[in-house]
PDB file of C-alpha atoms in Angstrom:
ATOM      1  CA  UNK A   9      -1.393 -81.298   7.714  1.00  0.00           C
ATOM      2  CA  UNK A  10       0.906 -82.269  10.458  1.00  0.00           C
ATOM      3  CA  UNK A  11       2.912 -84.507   8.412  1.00  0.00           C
ATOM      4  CA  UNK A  12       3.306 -82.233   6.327  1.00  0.00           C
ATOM      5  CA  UNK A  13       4.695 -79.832   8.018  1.00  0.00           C
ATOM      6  CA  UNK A  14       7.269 -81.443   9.722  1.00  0.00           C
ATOM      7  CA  UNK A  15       9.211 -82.719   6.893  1.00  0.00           C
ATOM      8  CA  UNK A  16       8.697 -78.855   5.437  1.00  0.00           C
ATOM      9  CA  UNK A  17      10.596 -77.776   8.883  1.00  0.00           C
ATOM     10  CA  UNK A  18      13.392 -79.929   9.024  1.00  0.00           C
ATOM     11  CA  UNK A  19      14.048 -79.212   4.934  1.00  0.00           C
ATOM     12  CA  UNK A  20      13.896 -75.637   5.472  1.00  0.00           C
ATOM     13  CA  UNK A  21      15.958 -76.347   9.273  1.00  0.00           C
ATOM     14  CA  UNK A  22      18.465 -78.437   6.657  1.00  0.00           C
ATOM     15  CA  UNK A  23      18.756 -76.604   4.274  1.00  0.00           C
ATOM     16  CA  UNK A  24      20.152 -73.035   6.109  1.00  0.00           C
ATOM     17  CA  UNK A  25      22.300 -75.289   7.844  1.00  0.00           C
ATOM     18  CA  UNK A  26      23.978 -75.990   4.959  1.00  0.00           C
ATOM     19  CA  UNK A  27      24.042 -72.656   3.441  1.00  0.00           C
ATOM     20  CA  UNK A  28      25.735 -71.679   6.653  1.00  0.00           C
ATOM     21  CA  UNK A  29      28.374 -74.142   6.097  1.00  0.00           C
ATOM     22  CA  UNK A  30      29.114 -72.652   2.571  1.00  0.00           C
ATOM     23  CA  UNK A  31      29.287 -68.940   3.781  1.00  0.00           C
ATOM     24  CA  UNK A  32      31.856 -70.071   6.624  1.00  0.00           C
ATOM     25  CA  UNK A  33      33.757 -72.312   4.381  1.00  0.00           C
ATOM     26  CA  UNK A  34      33.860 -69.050   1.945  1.00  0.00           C
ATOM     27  CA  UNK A  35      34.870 -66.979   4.699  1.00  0.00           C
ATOM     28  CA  UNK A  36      37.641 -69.096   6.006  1.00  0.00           C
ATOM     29  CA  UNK A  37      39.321 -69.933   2.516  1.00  0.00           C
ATOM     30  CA  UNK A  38      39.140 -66.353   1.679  1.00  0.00           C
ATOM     31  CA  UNK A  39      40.968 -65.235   5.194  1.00  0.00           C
ATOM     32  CA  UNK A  40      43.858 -67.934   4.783  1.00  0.00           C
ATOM     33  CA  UNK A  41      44.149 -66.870   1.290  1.00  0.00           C
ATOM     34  CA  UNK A  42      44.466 -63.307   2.633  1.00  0.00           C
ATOM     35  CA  UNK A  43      46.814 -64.572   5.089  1.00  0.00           C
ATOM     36  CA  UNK A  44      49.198 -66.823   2.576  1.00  0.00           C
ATOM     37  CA  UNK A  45      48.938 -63.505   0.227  1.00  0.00           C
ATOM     38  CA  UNK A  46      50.062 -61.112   2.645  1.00  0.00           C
ATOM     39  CA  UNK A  47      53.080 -63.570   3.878  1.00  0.00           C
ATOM     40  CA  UNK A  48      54.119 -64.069   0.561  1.00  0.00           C
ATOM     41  CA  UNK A  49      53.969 -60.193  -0.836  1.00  0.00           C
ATOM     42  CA  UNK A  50      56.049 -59.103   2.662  1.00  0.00           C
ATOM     43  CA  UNK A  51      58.810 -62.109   1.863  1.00  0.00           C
ATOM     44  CA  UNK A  52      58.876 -60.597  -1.744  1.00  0.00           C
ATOM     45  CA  UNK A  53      59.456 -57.168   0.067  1.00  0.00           C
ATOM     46  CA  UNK A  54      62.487 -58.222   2.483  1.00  0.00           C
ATOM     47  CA  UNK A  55      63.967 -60.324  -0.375  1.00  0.00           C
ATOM     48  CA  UNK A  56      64.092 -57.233  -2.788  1.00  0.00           C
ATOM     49  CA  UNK A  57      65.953 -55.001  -0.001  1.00  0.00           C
ATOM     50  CA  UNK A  58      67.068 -56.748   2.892  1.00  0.00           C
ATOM     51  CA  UNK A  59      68.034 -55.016   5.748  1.00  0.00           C
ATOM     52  CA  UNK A  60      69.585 -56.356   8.463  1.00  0.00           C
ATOM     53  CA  UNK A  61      69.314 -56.101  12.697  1.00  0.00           C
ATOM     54  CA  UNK A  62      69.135 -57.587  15.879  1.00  0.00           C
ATOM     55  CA  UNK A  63      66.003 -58.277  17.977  1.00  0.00           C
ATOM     56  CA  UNK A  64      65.528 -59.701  21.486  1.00  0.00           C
ATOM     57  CA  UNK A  65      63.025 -61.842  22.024  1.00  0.00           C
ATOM     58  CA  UNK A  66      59.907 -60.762  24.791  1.00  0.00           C
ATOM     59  CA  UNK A  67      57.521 -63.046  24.968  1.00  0.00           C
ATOM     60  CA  UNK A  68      57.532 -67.321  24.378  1.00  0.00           C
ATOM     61  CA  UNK A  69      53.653 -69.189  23.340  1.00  0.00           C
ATOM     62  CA  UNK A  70      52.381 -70.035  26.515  1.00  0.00           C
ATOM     63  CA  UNK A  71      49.053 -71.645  24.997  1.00  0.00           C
ATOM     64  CA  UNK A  72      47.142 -71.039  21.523  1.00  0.00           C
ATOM     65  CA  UNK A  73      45.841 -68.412  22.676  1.00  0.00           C
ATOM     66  CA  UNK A  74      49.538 -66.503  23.055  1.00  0.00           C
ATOM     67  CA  UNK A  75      52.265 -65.868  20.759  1.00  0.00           C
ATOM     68  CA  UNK A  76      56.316 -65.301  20.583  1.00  0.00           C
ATOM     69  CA  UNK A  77      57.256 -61.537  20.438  1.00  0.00           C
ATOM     70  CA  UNK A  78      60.535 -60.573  19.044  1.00  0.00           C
ATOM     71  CA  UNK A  79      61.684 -56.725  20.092  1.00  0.00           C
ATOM     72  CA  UNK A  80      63.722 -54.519  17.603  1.00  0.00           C
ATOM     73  CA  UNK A  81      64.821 -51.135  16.486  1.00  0.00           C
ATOM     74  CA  UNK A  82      64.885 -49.575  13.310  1.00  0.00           C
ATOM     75  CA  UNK A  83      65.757 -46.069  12.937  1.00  0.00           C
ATOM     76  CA  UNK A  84      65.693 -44.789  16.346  1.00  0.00           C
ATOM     77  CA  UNK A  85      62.129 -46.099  16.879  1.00  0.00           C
ATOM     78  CA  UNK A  86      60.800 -49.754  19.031  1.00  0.00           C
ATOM     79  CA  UNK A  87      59.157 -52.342  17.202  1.00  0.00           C
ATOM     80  CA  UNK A  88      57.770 -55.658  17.469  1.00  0.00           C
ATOM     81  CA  UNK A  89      56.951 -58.318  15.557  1.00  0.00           C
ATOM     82  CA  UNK A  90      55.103 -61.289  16.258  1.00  0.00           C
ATOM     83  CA  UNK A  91      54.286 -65.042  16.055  1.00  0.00           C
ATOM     84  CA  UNK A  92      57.740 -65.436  14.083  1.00  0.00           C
ATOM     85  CA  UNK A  93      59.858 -68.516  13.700  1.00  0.00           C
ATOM     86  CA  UNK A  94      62.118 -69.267  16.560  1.00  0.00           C
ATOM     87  CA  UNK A  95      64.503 -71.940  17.692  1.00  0.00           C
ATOM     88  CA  UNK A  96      63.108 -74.798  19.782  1.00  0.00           C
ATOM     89  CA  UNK A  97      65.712 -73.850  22.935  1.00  0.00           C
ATOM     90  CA  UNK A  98      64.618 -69.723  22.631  1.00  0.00           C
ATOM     91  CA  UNK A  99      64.384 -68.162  26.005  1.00  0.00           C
ATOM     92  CA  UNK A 100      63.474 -64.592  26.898  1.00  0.00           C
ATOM     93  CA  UNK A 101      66.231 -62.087  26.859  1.00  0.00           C
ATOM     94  CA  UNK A 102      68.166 -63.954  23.952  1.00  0.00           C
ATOM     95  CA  UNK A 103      69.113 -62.132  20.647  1.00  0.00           C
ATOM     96  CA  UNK A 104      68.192 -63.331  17.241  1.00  0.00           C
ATOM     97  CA  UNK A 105      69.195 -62.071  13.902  1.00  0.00           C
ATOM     98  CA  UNK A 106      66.325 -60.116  11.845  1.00  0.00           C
ATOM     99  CA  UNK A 107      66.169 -58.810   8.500  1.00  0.00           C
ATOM    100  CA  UNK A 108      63.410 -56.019   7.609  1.00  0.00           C
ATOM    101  CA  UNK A 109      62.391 -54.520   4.249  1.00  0.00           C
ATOM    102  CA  UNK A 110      64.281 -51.653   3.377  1.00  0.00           C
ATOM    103  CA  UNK A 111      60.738 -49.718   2.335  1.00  0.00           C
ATOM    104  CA  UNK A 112      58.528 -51.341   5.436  1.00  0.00           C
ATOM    105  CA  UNK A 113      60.463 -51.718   8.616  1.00  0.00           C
ATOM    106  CA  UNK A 114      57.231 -53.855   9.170  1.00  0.00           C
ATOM    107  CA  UNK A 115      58.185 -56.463   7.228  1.00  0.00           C
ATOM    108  CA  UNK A 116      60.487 -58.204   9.273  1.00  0.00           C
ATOM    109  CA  UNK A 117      61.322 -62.169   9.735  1.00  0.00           C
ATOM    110  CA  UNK A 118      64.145 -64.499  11.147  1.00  0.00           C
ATOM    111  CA  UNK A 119      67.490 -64.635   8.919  1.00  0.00           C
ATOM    112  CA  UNK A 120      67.482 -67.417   6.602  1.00  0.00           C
ATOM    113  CA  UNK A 121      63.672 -68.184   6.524  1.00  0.00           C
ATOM    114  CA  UNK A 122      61.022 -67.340   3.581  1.00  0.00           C
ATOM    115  CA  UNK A 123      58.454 -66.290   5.274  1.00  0.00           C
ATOM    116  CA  UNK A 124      57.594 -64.211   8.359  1.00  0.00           C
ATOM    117  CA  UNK A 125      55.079 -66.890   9.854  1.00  0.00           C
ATOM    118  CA  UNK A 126      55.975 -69.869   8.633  1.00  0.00           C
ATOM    119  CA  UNK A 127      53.397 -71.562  10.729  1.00  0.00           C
ATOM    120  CA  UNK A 128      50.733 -69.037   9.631  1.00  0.00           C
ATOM    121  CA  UNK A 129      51.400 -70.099   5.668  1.00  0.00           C
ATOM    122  CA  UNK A 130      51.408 -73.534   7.091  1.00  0.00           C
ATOM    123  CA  UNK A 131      48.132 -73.454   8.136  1.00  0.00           C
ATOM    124  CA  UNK A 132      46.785 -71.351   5.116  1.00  0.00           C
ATOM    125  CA  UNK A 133      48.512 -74.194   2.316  1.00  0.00           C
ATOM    126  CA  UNK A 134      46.303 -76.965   4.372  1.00  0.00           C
ATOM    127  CA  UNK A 135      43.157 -75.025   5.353  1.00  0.00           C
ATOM    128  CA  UNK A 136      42.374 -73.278   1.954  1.00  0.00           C
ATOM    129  CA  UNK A 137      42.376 -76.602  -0.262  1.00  0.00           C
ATOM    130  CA  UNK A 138      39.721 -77.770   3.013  1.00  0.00           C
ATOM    131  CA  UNK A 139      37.404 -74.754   3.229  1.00  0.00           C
ATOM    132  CA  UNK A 140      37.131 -75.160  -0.537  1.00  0.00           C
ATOM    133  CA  UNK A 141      36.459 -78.917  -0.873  1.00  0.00           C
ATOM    134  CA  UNK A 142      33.759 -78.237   1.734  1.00  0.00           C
ATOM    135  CA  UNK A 143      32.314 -75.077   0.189  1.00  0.00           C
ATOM    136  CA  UNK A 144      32.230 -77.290  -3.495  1.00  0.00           C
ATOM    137  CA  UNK A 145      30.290 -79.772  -1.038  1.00  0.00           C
ATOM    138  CA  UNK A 146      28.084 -77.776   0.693  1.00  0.00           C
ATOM    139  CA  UNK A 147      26.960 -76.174  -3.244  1.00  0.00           C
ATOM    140  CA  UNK A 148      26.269 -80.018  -4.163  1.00  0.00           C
ATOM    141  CA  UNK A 149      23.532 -80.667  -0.974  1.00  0.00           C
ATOM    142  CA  UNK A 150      22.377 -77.245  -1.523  1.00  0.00           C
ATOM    143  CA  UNK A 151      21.139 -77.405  -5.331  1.00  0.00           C
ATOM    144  CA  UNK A 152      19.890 -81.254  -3.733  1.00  0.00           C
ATOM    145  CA  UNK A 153      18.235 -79.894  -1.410  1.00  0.00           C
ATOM    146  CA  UNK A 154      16.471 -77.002  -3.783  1.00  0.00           C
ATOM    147  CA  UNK A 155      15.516 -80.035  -6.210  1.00  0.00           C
ATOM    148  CA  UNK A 156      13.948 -82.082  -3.637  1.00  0.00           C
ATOM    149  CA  UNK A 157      11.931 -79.275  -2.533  1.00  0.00           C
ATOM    150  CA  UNK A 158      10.875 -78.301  -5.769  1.00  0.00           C
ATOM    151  CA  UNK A 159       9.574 -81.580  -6.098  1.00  0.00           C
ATOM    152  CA  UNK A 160       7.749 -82.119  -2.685  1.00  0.00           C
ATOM    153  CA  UNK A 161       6.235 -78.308  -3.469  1.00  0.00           C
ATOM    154  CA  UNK A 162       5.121 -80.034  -6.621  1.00  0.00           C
ATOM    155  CA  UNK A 163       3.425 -83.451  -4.898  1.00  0.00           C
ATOM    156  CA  UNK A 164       1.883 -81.335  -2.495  1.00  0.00           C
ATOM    157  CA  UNK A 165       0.412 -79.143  -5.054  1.00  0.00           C
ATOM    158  CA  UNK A 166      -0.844 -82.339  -6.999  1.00  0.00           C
ATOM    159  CA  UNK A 167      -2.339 -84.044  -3.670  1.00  0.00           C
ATOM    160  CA  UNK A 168      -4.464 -80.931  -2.734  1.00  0.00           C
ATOM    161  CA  UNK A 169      -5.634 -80.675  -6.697  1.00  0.00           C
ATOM    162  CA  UNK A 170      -6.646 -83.922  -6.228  1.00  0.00           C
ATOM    163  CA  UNK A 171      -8.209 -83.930  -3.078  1.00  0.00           C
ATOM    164  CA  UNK A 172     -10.056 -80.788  -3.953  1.00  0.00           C
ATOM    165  CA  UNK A 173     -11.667 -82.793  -7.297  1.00  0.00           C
ATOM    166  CA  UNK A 174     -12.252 -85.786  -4.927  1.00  0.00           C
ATOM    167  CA  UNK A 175     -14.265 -83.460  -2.369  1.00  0.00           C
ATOM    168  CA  UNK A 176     -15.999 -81.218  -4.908  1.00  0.00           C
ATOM    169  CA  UNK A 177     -17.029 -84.838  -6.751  1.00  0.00           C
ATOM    170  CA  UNK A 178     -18.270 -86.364  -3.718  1.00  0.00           C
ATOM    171  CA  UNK A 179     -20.174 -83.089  -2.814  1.00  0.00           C
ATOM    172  CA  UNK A 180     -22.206 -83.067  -6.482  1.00  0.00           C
ATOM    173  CA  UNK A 181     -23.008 -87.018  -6.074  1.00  0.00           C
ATOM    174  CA  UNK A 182     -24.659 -86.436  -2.802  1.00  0.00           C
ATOM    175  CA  UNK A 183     -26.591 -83.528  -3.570  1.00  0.00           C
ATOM    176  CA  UNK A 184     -27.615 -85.468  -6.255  1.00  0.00           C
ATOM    177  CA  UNK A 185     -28.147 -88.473  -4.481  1.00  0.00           C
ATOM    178  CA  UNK A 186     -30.363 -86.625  -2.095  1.00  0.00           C
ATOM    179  CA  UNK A 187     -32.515 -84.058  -4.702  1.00  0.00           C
ATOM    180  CA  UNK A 188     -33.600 -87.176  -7.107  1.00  0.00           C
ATOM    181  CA  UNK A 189     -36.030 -89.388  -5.180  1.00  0.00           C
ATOM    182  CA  UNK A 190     -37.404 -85.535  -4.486  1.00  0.00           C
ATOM    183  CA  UNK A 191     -37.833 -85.055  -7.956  1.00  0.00           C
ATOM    184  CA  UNK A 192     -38.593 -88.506  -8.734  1.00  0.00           C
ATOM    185  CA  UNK A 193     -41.727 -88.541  -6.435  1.00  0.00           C
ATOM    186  CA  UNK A 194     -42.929 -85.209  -7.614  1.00  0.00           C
ATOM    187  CA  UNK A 195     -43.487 -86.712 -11.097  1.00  0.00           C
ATOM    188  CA  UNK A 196     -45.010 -90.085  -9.996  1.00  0.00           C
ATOM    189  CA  UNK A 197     -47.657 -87.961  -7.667  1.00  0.00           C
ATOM    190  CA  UNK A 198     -48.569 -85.130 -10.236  1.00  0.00           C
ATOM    191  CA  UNK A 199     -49.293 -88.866 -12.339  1.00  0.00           C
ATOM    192  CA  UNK A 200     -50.792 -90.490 -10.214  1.00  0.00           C
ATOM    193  CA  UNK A 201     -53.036 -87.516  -9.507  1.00  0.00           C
ATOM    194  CA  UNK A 202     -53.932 -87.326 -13.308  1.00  0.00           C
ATOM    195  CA  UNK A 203     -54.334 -90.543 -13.791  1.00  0.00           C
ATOM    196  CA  UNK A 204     -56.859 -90.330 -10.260  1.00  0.00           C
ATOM    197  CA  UNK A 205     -58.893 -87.623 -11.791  1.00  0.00           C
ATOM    198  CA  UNK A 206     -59.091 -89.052 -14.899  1.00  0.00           C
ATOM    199  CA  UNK A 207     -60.898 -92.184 -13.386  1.00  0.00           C
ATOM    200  CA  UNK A 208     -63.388 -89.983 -11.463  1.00  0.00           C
ATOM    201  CA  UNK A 209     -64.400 -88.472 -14.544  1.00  0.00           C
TER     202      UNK A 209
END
C-alpha cells in the first residue's frame, strides 16, 4: 500500500504543477498581448491626429522597480506620462518634444517614435511567442501525465482483481483442505461400524 501511494502523490504533486505552469503561461501571453494591443491602438490614435507640445521631464529609472516621467500640458490641465522613450544623456528639468492624440490627450509619446513604450512592445514581441511555446508544452506533459495515470489506475485495478481471486482461491482450498479428512473419516467409521455389527451377528 505504501508503494503505492507514493508514486500516486508525486503524480498528483506533478501533475498541478504543471497545470499551474499552463494557467501562468496563459496569463502572461494574454497580459503582453493586452499590452502590445493597447500600444499599438494608442500609436494608431496619435498617427490619425497628431497634436503637438512640449513636456519636461520629472523623473529618470532609478532601478526596475522605477520609471521615467515626462510632465505636460494640454488644454490648461497637468499631465504625465510615463515609462516613455528618452535619450540616453536625459536629465531632469530638460524639455522634450511630445505629440498627443487629438481625441485622447492620453495618448501621448516622443516625436518621431511609433510607439509610446517602445520597451514595453519590446518585451511583449519576445515574451508572448515564450508564454505560448510553454503553455503548448505544458498541454503536451499534461494529456502525458492524464494517460499515464489512466493507465496506473488501470494496473492497480487489475492487481487488486487479481489478488482478490488469489485470496478468495486460497481461502476455498483450505477450507477444503481442512473439512475432507472430516468427512472422509465419518464415512470410513459409519463402515467400519457396519461392517463390526455385521460380524457380531
Amino acid at each position: 500500500m505504501r508503494s503505492a501511494t507514493v508514486p500516486r502523490f508525486r503524480s498528483a504533486r506533478l501533475g498541478r504543477g504543471w497545470y499551474l505552469a499552463a494557467v501562468l503561461s496563459a496569463v502572461l501571453a494574454v497580459g503582453m498581448c493586452l499590452l502590445g494591443w493597447r500600444q499599438a491602438d494608442q500609436a494608431d490614435r496619435i498617427a490619425a491626429h497628431p497634436v503637438r507640445t512640449e513636456g519636461t521631464i520629472t523623473q529618470l529609472p532609478a532601478g526596475s522597480a522605477t520609471y521615467s516621467a515626462v510632465s505636460y500640458q494640454v488644454d490648461g490641465q497637468q499631465r504625465t506620462a510615463a515609462d516613455l522613450w528618452l535619450p540616453e544623456d536625459a536629465k531632469v528639468g530638460d524639455r522634450i518634444c511630445l505629440e498627443h492624440a487629438a481625441d485622447d490627450s492620453g495618448a501621448v509619446r516622443v516625436c518621431g517614435k511609433r510607439y509610446p513604450q517602445p520597451a514595453g512592445v519590446g518585451l511583449a514581441r519576445v515574451s508572448v511567442p515564450v508564454a505560448l511555446l510553454l503553455f503548448a508544452g505544458c498541454v503536451v506533459r499534461i494529456r502525458r501525465h492524464r494517460r499515464a495515470t489512466q493507465a496506473f489506475r488501470l494496473r492497480t485495478r487489475g492487481r487488486g482483481r487479481g489478488a482478490r481471486i488469489s485470496t478468495t482461491v486460497a481461502f476455498a482450498t483450505e477450507a477444503l483442505g481442512d473439512g475432507m479428512p472430516s468427512i472422509t473419516h465419518g464415512k470410513r467409521s459409519r463402515r467400519r461400524r457396519r461392517g463390526g455389527r455385521r460380524a457380531l451377528r
